[in-house]
Every structure is written in structure tokens, then in C-alpha cells.
PDB file of C-alpha atoms and ligand atoms in Angstrom:
ATOM      1  CA  UNK A   1     132.961 116.733  86.059  1.00  0.00           C
ATOM      2  CA  UNK A   2     131.878 119.812  87.940  1.00  0.00           C
ATOM      3  CA  UNK A   3     131.643 122.056  84.892  1.00  0.00           C
ATOM      4  CA  UNK A   4     129.175 119.616  83.319  1.00  0.00           C
ATOM      5  CA  UNK A   5     126.648 120.433  86.000  1.00  0.00           C
ATOM      6  CA  UNK A   6     126.188 123.905  84.550  1.00  0.00           C
ATOM      7  CA  UNK A   7     125.385 122.501  81.101  1.00  0.00           C
ATOM      8  CA  UNK A   8     121.906 121.108  80.608  1.00  0.00           C
ATOM      9  CA  UNK A   9     122.031 118.032  78.363  1.00  0.00           C
ATOM     10  CA  UNK A  10     120.553 118.480  74.898  1.00  0.00           C
ATOM     11  CA  UNK A  11     119.248 115.555  72.886  1.00  0.00           C
ATOM     12  CA  UNK A  12     118.334 116.269  69.271  1.00  0.00           C
ATOM     13  CA  UNK A  13     116.692 113.949  66.764  1.00  0.00           C
ATOM     14  CA  UNK A  14     117.651 114.375  63.123  1.00  0.00           C
ATOM     15  CA  UNK A  15     114.884 112.693  61.153  1.00  0.00           C
ATOM     16  CA  UNK A  16     116.633 113.360  57.824  1.00  0.00           C
ATOM     17  CA  UNK A  17     114.464 112.682  54.733  1.00  0.00           C
ATOM     18  CA  UNK A  18     112.026 110.428  56.575  1.00  0.00           C
ATOM     19  CA  UNK A  19     108.348 110.632  57.601  1.00  0.00           C
ATOM     20  CA  UNK A  20     105.390 112.189  55.845  1.00  0.00           C
ATOM     21  CA  UNK A  21     103.377 114.789  57.732  1.00  0.00           C
ATOM     22  CA  UNK A  22     101.089 112.330  59.512  1.00  0.00           C
ATOM     23  CA  UNK A  23     103.932 110.028  60.526  1.00  0.00           C
ATOM     24  CA  UNK A  24     105.929 112.999  61.804  1.00  0.00           C
ATOM     25  CA  UNK A  25     103.004 114.322  63.829  1.00  0.00           C
ATOM     26  CA  UNK A  26     102.394 110.871  65.317  1.00  0.00           C
ATOM     27  CA  UNK A  27     106.033 110.532  66.361  1.00  0.00           C
ATOM     28  CA  UNK A  28     106.087 114.050  67.813  1.00  0.00           C
ATOM     29  CA  UNK A  29     102.924 113.329  69.816  1.00  0.00           C
ATOM     30  CA  UNK A  30     104.442 110.164  71.254  1.00  0.00           C
ATOM     31  CA  UNK A  31     107.593 112.049  72.257  1.00  0.00           C
ATOM     32  CA  UNK A  32     105.513 114.779  73.894  1.00  0.00           C
ATOM     33  CA  UNK A  33     103.546 112.203  75.818  1.00  0.00           C
ATOM     34  CA  UNK A  34     106.668 110.474  77.135  1.00  0.00           C
ATOM     35  CA  UNK A  35     109.119 113.325  77.799  1.00  0.00           C
ATOM     36  CA  UNK A  36     107.286 116.526  76.930  1.00  0.00           C
ATOM     37  CA  UNK A  37     107.042 117.732  80.522  1.00  0.00           C
ATOM     38  CA  UNK A  38     110.529 116.983  81.831  1.00  0.00           C
ATOM     39  CA  UNK A  39     112.874 119.934  82.223  1.00  0.00           C
ATOM     40  CA  UNK A  40     116.211 118.242  82.994  1.00  0.00           C
ATOM     41  CA  UNK A  41     117.251 117.981  79.345  1.00  0.00           C
ATOM     42  CA  UNK A  42     116.522 120.049  76.255  1.00  0.00           C
ATOM     43  CA  UNK A  43     114.880 117.907  73.601  1.00  0.00           C
ATOM     44  CA  UNK A  44     114.894 119.115  70.004  1.00  0.00           C
ATOM     45  CA  UNK A  45     113.288 117.277  67.105  1.00  0.00           C
ATOM     46  CA  UNK A  46     114.245 118.061  63.513  1.00  0.00           C
ATOM     47  CA  UNK A  47     111.659 116.779  61.013  1.00  0.00           C
ATOM     48  CA  UNK A  48     111.869 117.478  57.277  1.00  0.00           C
ATOM     49  CA  UNK A  49     110.730 120.975  56.188  1.00  0.00           C
ATOM     50  CA  UNK A  50     107.392 119.613  54.956  1.00  0.00           C
ATOM     51  CA  UNK A  51     106.438 118.423  58.452  1.00  0.00           C
ATOM     52  CA  UNK A  52     107.620 121.461  60.450  1.00  0.00           C
ATOM     53  CA  UNK A  53     104.219 123.164  60.610  1.00  0.00           C
ATOM     54  CA  UNK A  54     102.404 119.980  61.658  1.00  0.00           C
ATOM     55  CA  UNK A  55     105.010 119.080  64.254  1.00  0.00           C
ATOM     56  CA  UNK A  56     105.023 122.663  65.604  1.00  0.00           C
ATOM     57  CA  UNK A  57     101.350 122.213  66.408  1.00  0.00           C
ATOM     58  CA  UNK A  58     101.856 118.767  67.902  1.00  0.00           C
ATOM     59  CA  UNK A  59     104.503 119.995  70.371  1.00  0.00           C
ATOM     60  CA  UNK A  60     102.796 123.284  71.265  1.00  0.00           C
ATOM     61  CA  UNK A  61     102.696 123.842  75.019  1.00  0.00           C
ATOM     62  CA  UNK A  62     105.275 121.107  75.728  1.00  0.00           C
ATOM     63  CA  UNK A  63     108.991 121.403  76.442  1.00  0.00           C
ATOM     64  CA  UNK A  64     109.948 119.788  73.146  1.00  0.00           C
ATOM     65  CA  UNK A  65     111.658 122.226  70.778  1.00  0.00           C
ATOM     66  CA  UNK A  66     111.639 122.329  67.005  1.00  0.00           C
ATOM     67  CA  UNK A  67     114.685 122.238  64.759  1.00  0.00           C
ATOM     68  CA  UNK A  68     115.191 122.456  61.014  1.00  0.00           C
ATOM     69  CA  UNK A  69     117.742 120.323  59.172  1.00  0.00           C
ATOM     70  CA  UNK A  70     119.104 123.161  57.062  1.00  0.00           C
ATOM     71  CA  UNK A  71     118.590 126.792  56.079  1.00  0.00           C
ATOM     72  CA  UNK A  72     119.688 129.152  53.351  1.00  0.00           C
ATOM     73  CA  UNK A  73     121.693 132.212  54.451  1.00  0.00           C
ATOM     74  CA  UNK A  74     119.454 134.943  53.009  1.00  0.00           C
ATOM     75  CA  UNK A  75     116.154 136.443  54.180  1.00  0.00           C
ATOM     76  CA  UNK A  76     114.254 136.102  50.900  1.00  0.00           C
ATOM     77  CA  UNK A  77     114.742 136.323  47.169  1.00  0.00           C
ATOM     78  CA  UNK A  78     115.495 134.320  44.045  1.00  0.00           C
ATOM     79  CA  UNK A  79     116.838 131.116  45.629  1.00  0.00           C
ATOM     80  CA  UNK A  80     114.598 128.452  44.118  1.00  0.00           C
ATOM     81  CA  UNK A  81     114.041 125.530  46.435  1.00  0.00           C
ATOM     82  CA  UNK A  82     115.608 127.128  49.511  1.00  0.00           C
ATOM     83  CA  UNK A  83     114.197 128.090  52.923  1.00  0.00           C
ATOM     84  CA  UNK A  84     115.223 131.206  54.867  1.00  0.00           C
ATOM     85  CA  UNK A  85     115.831 131.510  58.623  1.00  0.00           C
ATOM     86  CA  UNK A  86     112.890 133.949  58.822  1.00  0.00           C
ATOM     87  CA  UNK A  87     110.576 131.351  57.277  1.00  0.00           C
ATOM     88  CA  UNK A  88     111.730 128.877  59.900  1.00  0.00           C
ATOM     89  CA  UNK A  89     111.177 131.332  62.749  1.00  0.00           C
ATOM     90  CA  UNK A  90     107.697 131.857  61.382  1.00  0.00           C
ATOM     91  CA  UNK A  91     107.046 128.143  62.038  1.00  0.00           C
ATOM     92  CA  UNK A  92     108.308 128.383  65.646  1.00  0.00           C
ATOM     93  CA  UNK A  93     111.597 126.713  64.786  1.00  0.00           C
ATOM     94  CA  UNK A  94     114.262 127.458  67.406  1.00  0.00           C
ATOM     95  CA  UNK A  95     117.246 125.398  66.183  1.00  0.00           C
ATOM     96  CA  UNK A  96     118.801 124.553  62.827  1.00  0.00           C
ATOM     97  CA  UNK A  97     121.307 121.855  61.939  1.00  0.00           C
ATOM     98  CA  UNK A  98     124.137 123.381  59.952  1.00  0.00           C
ATOM     99  CA  UNK A  99     127.068 121.667  58.244  1.00  0.00           C
ATOM    100  CA  UNK A 100     125.840 118.091  58.531  1.00  0.00           C
ATOM    101  CA  UNK A 101     128.289 115.742  56.827  1.00  0.00           C
ATOM    102  CA  UNK A 102     125.613 114.623  54.356  1.00  0.00           C
ATOM    103  CA  UNK A 103     125.296 118.227  53.215  1.00  0.00           C
ATOM    104  CA  UNK A 104     129.063 118.662  53.086  1.00  0.00           C
ATOM    105  CA  UNK A 105     129.500 115.479  51.036  1.00  0.00           C
ATOM    106  CA  UNK A 106     126.369 115.185  48.884  1.00  0.00           C
ATOM    107  CA  UNK A 107     125.754 118.903  48.371  1.00  0.00           C
ATOM    108  CA  UNK A 108     129.366 120.094  48.414  1.00  0.00           C
ATOM    109  CA  UNK A 109     128.928 122.593  51.240  1.00  0.00           C
ATOM    110  CA  UNK A 110     132.167 124.297  52.213  1.00  0.00           C
ATOM    111  CA  UNK A 111     133.251 125.660  55.583  1.00  0.00           C
ATOM    112  CA  UNK A 112     132.829 129.193  54.180  1.00  0.00           C
ATOM    113  CA  UNK A 113     129.204 128.513  53.176  1.00  0.00           C
ATOM    114  CA  UNK A 114     128.519 126.852  56.526  1.00  0.00           C
ATOM    115  CA  UNK A 115     129.922 129.963  58.223  1.00  0.00           C
ATOM    116  CA  UNK A 116     127.348 132.071  56.342  1.00  0.00           C
ATOM    117  CA  UNK A 117     124.600 129.767  57.596  1.00  0.00           C
ATOM    118  CA  UNK A 118     125.858 130.007  61.174  1.00  0.00           C
ATOM    119  CA  UNK A 119     125.854 133.812  60.978  1.00  0.00           C
ATOM    120  CA  UNK A 120     122.409 133.907  59.326  1.00  0.00           C
ATOM    121  CA  UNK A 121     120.965 131.609  61.991  1.00  0.00           C
ATOM    122  CA  UNK A 122     122.401 133.689  64.834  1.00  0.00           C
ATOM    123  CA  UNK A 123     121.155 136.923  63.267  1.00  0.00           C
ATOM    124  CA  UNK A 124     117.631 135.491  63.269  1.00  0.00           C
ATOM    125  CA  UNK A 125     117.781 134.088  66.800  1.00  0.00           C
ATOM    126  CA  UNK A 126     117.945 130.507  65.611  1.00  0.00           C
ATOM    127  CA  UNK A 127     120.408 128.325  67.499  1.00  0.00           C
ATOM    128  CA  UNK A 128     122.696 126.591  65.024  1.00  0.00           C
ATOM    129  CA  UNK A 129     123.616 122.972  65.733  1.00  0.00           C
ATOM    130  CA  UNK A 130     126.966 123.068  63.985  1.00  0.00           C
ATOM    131  CA  UNK A 131     128.164 119.627  62.865  1.00  0.00           C
ATOM    132  CA  UNK A 132     131.852 118.786  62.638  1.00  0.00           C
ATOM    133  CA  UNK A 133     133.578 115.505  61.912  1.00  0.00           C
ATOM    134  CA  UNK A 134     136.356 113.756  60.086  1.00  0.00           C
ATOM    135  CA  UNK A 135     136.021 111.087  57.396  1.00  0.00           C
ATOM    136  CA  UNK A 136     137.244 107.522  57.850  1.00  0.00           C
ATOM    137  CA  UNK A 137     140.331 108.266  55.790  1.00  0.00           C
ATOM    138  CA  UNK A 138     141.173 111.325  57.903  1.00  0.00           C
ATOM    139  CA  UNK A 139     140.492 109.324  61.059  1.00  0.00           C
ATOM    140  CA  UNK A 140     142.805 106.507  59.986  1.00  0.00           C
ATOM    141  CA  UNK A 141     145.751 108.811  59.314  1.00  0.00           C
ATOM    142  CA  UNK A 142     145.288 110.499  62.685  1.00  0.00           C
ATOM    143  CA  UNK A 143     143.966 113.815  61.356  1.00  0.00           C
ATOM    144  CA  UNK A 144     140.690 113.952  63.333  1.00  0.00           C
ATOM    145  CA  UNK A 145     141.646 116.789  65.678  1.00  0.00           C
ATOM    146  CA  UNK A 146     143.218 118.837  62.903  1.00  0.00           C
ATOM    147  CA  UNK A 147     140.209 118.467  60.573  1.00  0.00           C
ATOM    148  CA  UNK A 148     137.646 119.203  63.266  1.00  0.00           C
ATOM    149  CA  UNK A 149     139.588 122.248  64.463  1.00  0.00           C
ATOM    150  CA  UNK A 150     139.793 123.648  60.928  1.00  0.00           C
ATOM    151  CA  UNK A 151     136.045 123.111  60.384  1.00  0.00           C
ATOM    152  CA  UNK A 152     135.343 124.826  63.695  1.00  0.00           C
ATOM    153  CA  UNK A 153     137.592 127.837  63.107  1.00  0.00           C
ATOM    154  CA  UNK A 154     136.181 128.473  59.630  1.00  0.00           C
ATOM    155  CA  UNK A 155     132.562 127.991  60.710  1.00  0.00           C
ATOM    156  CA  UNK A 156     132.977 130.443  63.599  1.00  0.00           C
ATOM    157  CA  UNK A 157     134.555 133.242  61.555  1.00  0.00           C
ATOM    158  CA  UNK A 158     133.017 136.607  62.617  1.00  0.00           C
ATOM    159  CA  UNK A 159     130.924 135.004  65.355  1.00  0.00           C
ATOM    160  CA  UNK A 160     131.105 137.465  68.245  1.00  0.00           C
ATOM    161  CA  UNK A 161     131.776 136.645  71.851  1.00  0.00           C
ATOM    162  CA  UNK A 162     128.206 137.545  72.868  1.00  0.00           C
ATOM    163  CA  UNK A 163     126.835 135.117  70.256  1.00  0.00           C
ATOM    164  CA  UNK A 164     128.933 132.045  70.906  1.00  0.00           C
ATOM    165  CA  UNK A 165     126.746 130.746  73.741  1.00  0.00           C
ATOM    166  CA  UNK A 166     123.867 130.375  71.295  1.00  0.00           C
ATOM    167  CA  UNK A 167     125.769 127.834  69.243  1.00  0.00           C
ATOM    168  CA  UNK A 168     125.525 124.113  69.847  1.00  0.00           C
ATOM    169  CA  UNK A 169     128.289 121.959  68.436  1.00  0.00           C
ATOM    170  CA  UNK A 170     127.809 118.371  67.309  1.00  0.00           C
ATOM    171  CA  UNK A 171     130.848 116.157  66.814  1.00  0.00           C
ATOM    172  CA  UNK A 172     129.819 113.537  64.297  1.00  0.00           C
ATOM    173  CA  UNK A 173     132.651 111.388  62.967  1.00  0.00           C
ATOM    174  CA  UNK A 174     131.572 110.659  59.383  1.00  0.00           C
ATOM    175  CA  UNK A 175     132.631 107.008  59.713  1.00  0.00           C
ATOM    176  CA  UNK A 176     130.157 106.581  62.579  1.00  0.00           C
ATOM    177  CA  UNK A 177     127.062 108.075  60.925  1.00  0.00           C
ATOM    178  CA  UNK A 178     124.490 105.449  60.040  1.00  0.00           C
ATOM    179  CA  UNK A 179     127.166 102.736  60.075  1.00  0.00           C
ATOM    180  CA  UNK A 180     126.511 101.131  63.441  1.00  0.00           C
ATOM    181  CA  UNK A 181     130.101 102.005  64.441  1.00  0.00           C
ATOM    182  CA  UNK A 182     130.329 104.525  67.264  1.00  0.00           C
ATOM    183  CA  UNK A 183     133.401 106.341  68.427  1.00  0.00           C
ATOM    184  CA  UNK A 184     134.464 104.908  71.769  1.00  0.00           C
ATOM    185  CA  UNK A 185     133.671 107.213  74.698  1.00  0.00           C
ATOM    186  CA  UNK A 186     137.424 107.841  75.082  1.00  0.00           C
ATOM    187  CA  UNK A 187     137.929 108.838  71.435  1.00  0.00           C
ATOM    188  CA  UNK A 188     134.822 111.055  71.455  1.00  0.00           C
ATOM    189  CA  UNK A 189     135.842 112.675  74.756  1.00  0.00           C
ATOM    190  CA  UNK A 190     139.266 113.534  73.346  1.00  0.00           C
ATOM    191  CA  UNK A 191     137.720 115.356  70.380  1.00  0.00           C
ATOM    192  CA  UNK A 192     135.072 117.073  72.515  1.00  0.00           C
ATOM    193  CA  UNK A 193     137.765 118.280  74.906  1.00  0.00           C
ATOM    194  CA  UNK A 194     139.767 119.616  71.971  1.00  0.00           C
ATOM    195  CA  UNK A 195     136.706 121.457  70.592  1.00  0.00           C
ATOM    196  CA  UNK A 196     136.065 123.046  73.981  1.00  0.00           C
ATOM    197  CA  UNK A 197     139.715 124.020  74.320  1.00  0.00           C
ATOM    198  CA  UNK A 198     139.646 125.644  70.878  1.00  0.00           C
ATOM    199  CA  UNK A 199     136.577 127.681  71.889  1.00  0.00           C
ATOM    200  CA  UNK A 200     138.274 128.641  75.172  1.00  0.00           C
ATOM    201  CA  UNK A 201     141.308 129.901  73.234  1.00  0.00           C
ATOM    202  CA  UNK A 202     139.136 131.795  70.734  1.00  0.00           C
ATOM    203  CA  UNK A 203     136.712 133.315  73.250  1.00  0.00           C
ATOM    204  CA  UNK A 204     137.287 132.483  76.936  1.00  0.00           C
ATOM    205  CA  UNK A 205     137.315 129.455  79.243  1.00  0.00           C
ATOM    206  CA  UNK A 206     134.108 130.748  80.845  1.00  0.00           C
ATOM    207  CA  UNK A 207     132.314 130.886  77.490  1.00  0.00           C
ATOM    208  CA  UNK A 208     133.672 127.476  76.497  1.00  0.00           C
ATOM    209  CA  UNK A 209     132.426 125.897  79.705  1.00  0.00           C
ATOM    210  CA  UNK A 210     128.869 126.900  78.787  1.00  0.00           C
ATOM    211  CA  UNK A 211     128.812 125.521  75.238  1.00  0.00           C
ATOM    212  CA  UNK A 212     127.017 122.238  74.671  1.00  0.00           C
ATOM    213  CA  UNK A 213     128.968 119.758  72.560  1.00  0.00           C
ATOM    214  CA  UNK A 214     126.845 116.838  71.358  1.00  0.00           C
ATOM    215  CA  UNK A 215     128.034 113.499  70.050  1.00  0.00           C
ATOM    216  CA  UNK A 216     126.442 112.016  66.945  1.00  0.00           C
ATOM    217  CA  UNK A 217     126.999 108.832  64.986  1.00  0.00           C
ATOM    218  CA  UNK A 218     125.161 105.554  65.596  1.00  0.00           C
ATOM    219  CA  UNK A 219     124.146 106.466  69.133  1.00  0.00           C
ATOM    220  CA  UNK A 220     121.510 104.085  70.459  1.00  0.00           C
ATOM    221  CA  UNK A 221     119.964 103.137  73.814  1.00  0.00           C
ATOM    222  CA  UNK A 222     122.752 100.612  74.444  1.00  0.00           C
ATOM    223  CA  UNK A 223     125.803 102.799  73.880  1.00  0.00           C
ATOM    224  CA  UNK A 224     124.313 106.142  74.993  1.00  0.00           C
ATOM    225  CA  UNK A 225     125.041 105.907  78.697  1.00  0.00           C
ATOM    226  CA  UNK A 226     128.806 105.444  78.393  1.00  0.00           C
ATOM    227  CA  UNK A 227     129.115 108.276  75.861  1.00  0.00           C
ATOM    228  CA  UNK A 228     126.907 110.697  77.789  1.00  0.00           C
ATOM    229  CA  UNK A 229     128.854 110.020  80.988  1.00  0.00           C
ATOM    230  CA  UNK A 230     132.011 111.598  79.545  1.00  0.00           C
ATOM    231  CA  UNK A 231     132.785 115.046  81.006  1.00  0.00           C
ATOM    232  CA  UNK A 232     132.710 116.966  77.706  1.00  0.00           C
ATOM    233  CA  UNK A 233     129.823 115.116  76.026  1.00  0.00           C
ATOM    234  CA  UNK A 234     126.733 117.196  76.734  1.00  0.00           C
ATOM    235  CA  UNK A 235     124.132 115.427  74.677  1.00  0.00           C
ATOM    236  CA  UNK A 236     123.516 113.796  71.337  1.00  0.00           C
ATOM    237  CA  UNK A 237     122.443 114.293  67.757  1.00  0.00           C
ATOM    238  CA  UNK A 238     120.624 111.132  66.803  1.00  0.00           C
ATOM    239  CA  UNK A 239     119.606 109.887  63.380  1.00  0.00           C
ATOM    240  CA  UNK A 240     118.360 106.301  63.046  1.00  0.00           C
ATOM    241  CA  UNK A 241     117.467 105.821  66.721  1.00  0.00           C
ATOM    242  CA  UNK A 242     115.401 109.045  66.689  1.00  0.00           C
ATOM    243  CA  UNK A 243     112.905 107.660  64.195  1.00  0.00           C
ATOM    244  CA  UNK A 244     111.083 105.702  66.885  1.00  0.00           C
ATOM    245  CA  UNK A 245     109.853 107.205  70.137  1.00  0.00           C
ATOM    246  CA  UNK A 246     110.928 104.205  72.190  1.00  0.00           C
ATOM    247  CA  UNK A 247     114.642 104.326  71.351  1.00  0.00           C
ATOM    248  CA  UNK A 248     114.776 108.145  71.284  1.00  0.00           C
ATOM    249  CA  UNK A 249     113.168 108.401  74.723  1.00  0.00           C
ATOM    250  CA  UNK A 250     115.510 105.726  76.139  1.00  0.00           C
ATOM    251  CA  UNK A 251     118.491 107.827  75.061  1.00  0.00           C
ATOM    252  CA  UNK A 252     116.955 110.914  76.672  1.00  0.00           C
ATOM    253  CA  UNK A 253     116.501 108.967  79.901  1.00  0.00           C
ATOM    254  CA  UNK A 254     120.206 108.099  79.801  1.00  0.00           C
ATOM    255  CA  UNK A 255     121.041 111.799  79.700  1.00  0.00           C
ATOM    256  CA  UNK A 256     119.005 112.730  82.773  1.00  0.00           C
TER     257      UNK A 256
HETATM  258  P1  PGA B 301     122.883 108.185  63.025  1.00  0.00           P
HETATM  259  O1  PGA B 301     122.890 109.671  62.410  1.00  0.00           O
HETATM  260  O2  PGA B 301     122.486 108.324  64.472  1.00  0.00           O
HETATM  261  O3  PGA B 301     121.873 107.433  62.214  1.00  0.00           O
HETATM  262  O4  PGA B 301     124.272 107.648  62.884  1.00  0.00           O
HETATM  263  C1  PGA B 301     123.372 110.767  63.126  1.00  0.00           C
HETATM  264  C2  PGA B 301     123.309 112.012  62.268  1.00  0.00           C
HETATM  265  O5  PGA B 301     123.552 111.911  61.061  1.00  0.00           O
HETATM  266  O6  PGA B 301     123.027 113.116  62.766  1.00  0.00           O
END
């Protein structure tokens, strides 16, 4: 447990393709009012691109940080419909979700492409929230650790030792996302431990002990406490329960 003390919990809300600008600003203002001054956990909210500017204003001066849900790994150019890390920095974005399973599945993103995004984020001083997770099929045949390790190794290719601390990992079993089924704390802890061990082997135990590894997948105010109590679970990436201030704030309170 001791090592956990050196890692500040991080709770991130992934709003996905929800909320128009006004709704996003309203939600951000409510979050600021309730937990915008506390300093015991990092709180990151990730609205859709269209609401980033409005939300940036709403959280200004608070301790709430702004995340994007995606980025394109180039600074500028002929990439119709895409958004660069520099454009995000311009909007005071500090974090970016990379490799979410919806992007892997619906938009066919590969580990190699996700690696480019990780490198582009780091080069621009954006902290990537790198999502990893196995599908139900892979889970059922006992391949979770193998799949997650492969995703991790490929996503971290060429990431240097002095950069690794700026990465946040999110373990999100695909079968738990938006399904109401969460991994048990024991199952999640086993995968988190394995992720940390892989980072220790790649970099060093000291570096690995500083990395935050979040759990994601149907986390809610009822199941949050047991998951967040596990030694290698350092926070959460929350979808559905982050769309309302009340449930999101309750989860944050469980992390403190
Ligand atoms: P969920 O989503 O909390 O709705 O399961 C988590 C995520 O996709 O990041």
C-alpha cells in the first residue's frame, strides 16, 4: 500500500459524444463548484472538441483540468476533420485520451497508430491517457494479460525514460465499458499489477511506482470505493457516471 501514497489519485470523466456547448459548460460549472478547490485528487474532464473552449473558460482558475478525447499525430496540414495536439494546447487542454476501445473498434485504430498519438502528445506536453483492455472473447479464453501487455508495449515504442512519467494508463476491459458489468477489484488489481510490472521491466521500478493506472468500465458511486482501494488502482476513467455532477463527484470523494 505504501507506494500508493506517492501517487495522487486521478479521476477523469470521458463525456464521449454527449453534451452541446451550454450543457457542457453547465456540467463543468457544477463540478467546479463541488470539487474545484480540492487538491487531494487530480480531476480531468474530457468534453467533446466542440465544447473544449467553453469548458476551458468555465474551469479557469479552478483545479479542474481539461482533457481531449482524441488527437491527430501531426501539427497541421491536409488532414480533413482532424485536430492537432497544438490546437488542443491552444485551448488549455492538458490531457488527451488515446487508444480508447471505441476508437480501436469503430475507427480501426491500431497499436502502431496509437503509438504515434502517444509520441505526438508527449512532444506537445499533453499527458496521454492511454487506454488498454481486452475484449470479452479475449477475457473468456484467459488472454487478458497477454493482450494488455502487447497493447502497452506497442503503444510505448520509442517513449523515453524521461517521458514515461507523463503518461497515464487506463485499464478498460472492453466487456465492462457501458455494460454495467465491472471487473471485480481482484481481477482489475491483477491486470493493474501486471501493467506496472511491465513498465518496471521496461523502464525501472522507481518509474513504474510513479505511474498512475486508472480503471475504467462501468465505474459508479456504488462500486468505486472497492476498486479504488486496490493498491495498484490509482483512479478512474469514467463514462456514463461522469455525465452528471452528482455521480462524478461521489466517485471523486471515494478516491480522497
Ligand atoms: P463507462 O465508460 O464508464 O460508461 O463504462 C468508460 C469509458 O469508456 O471510458
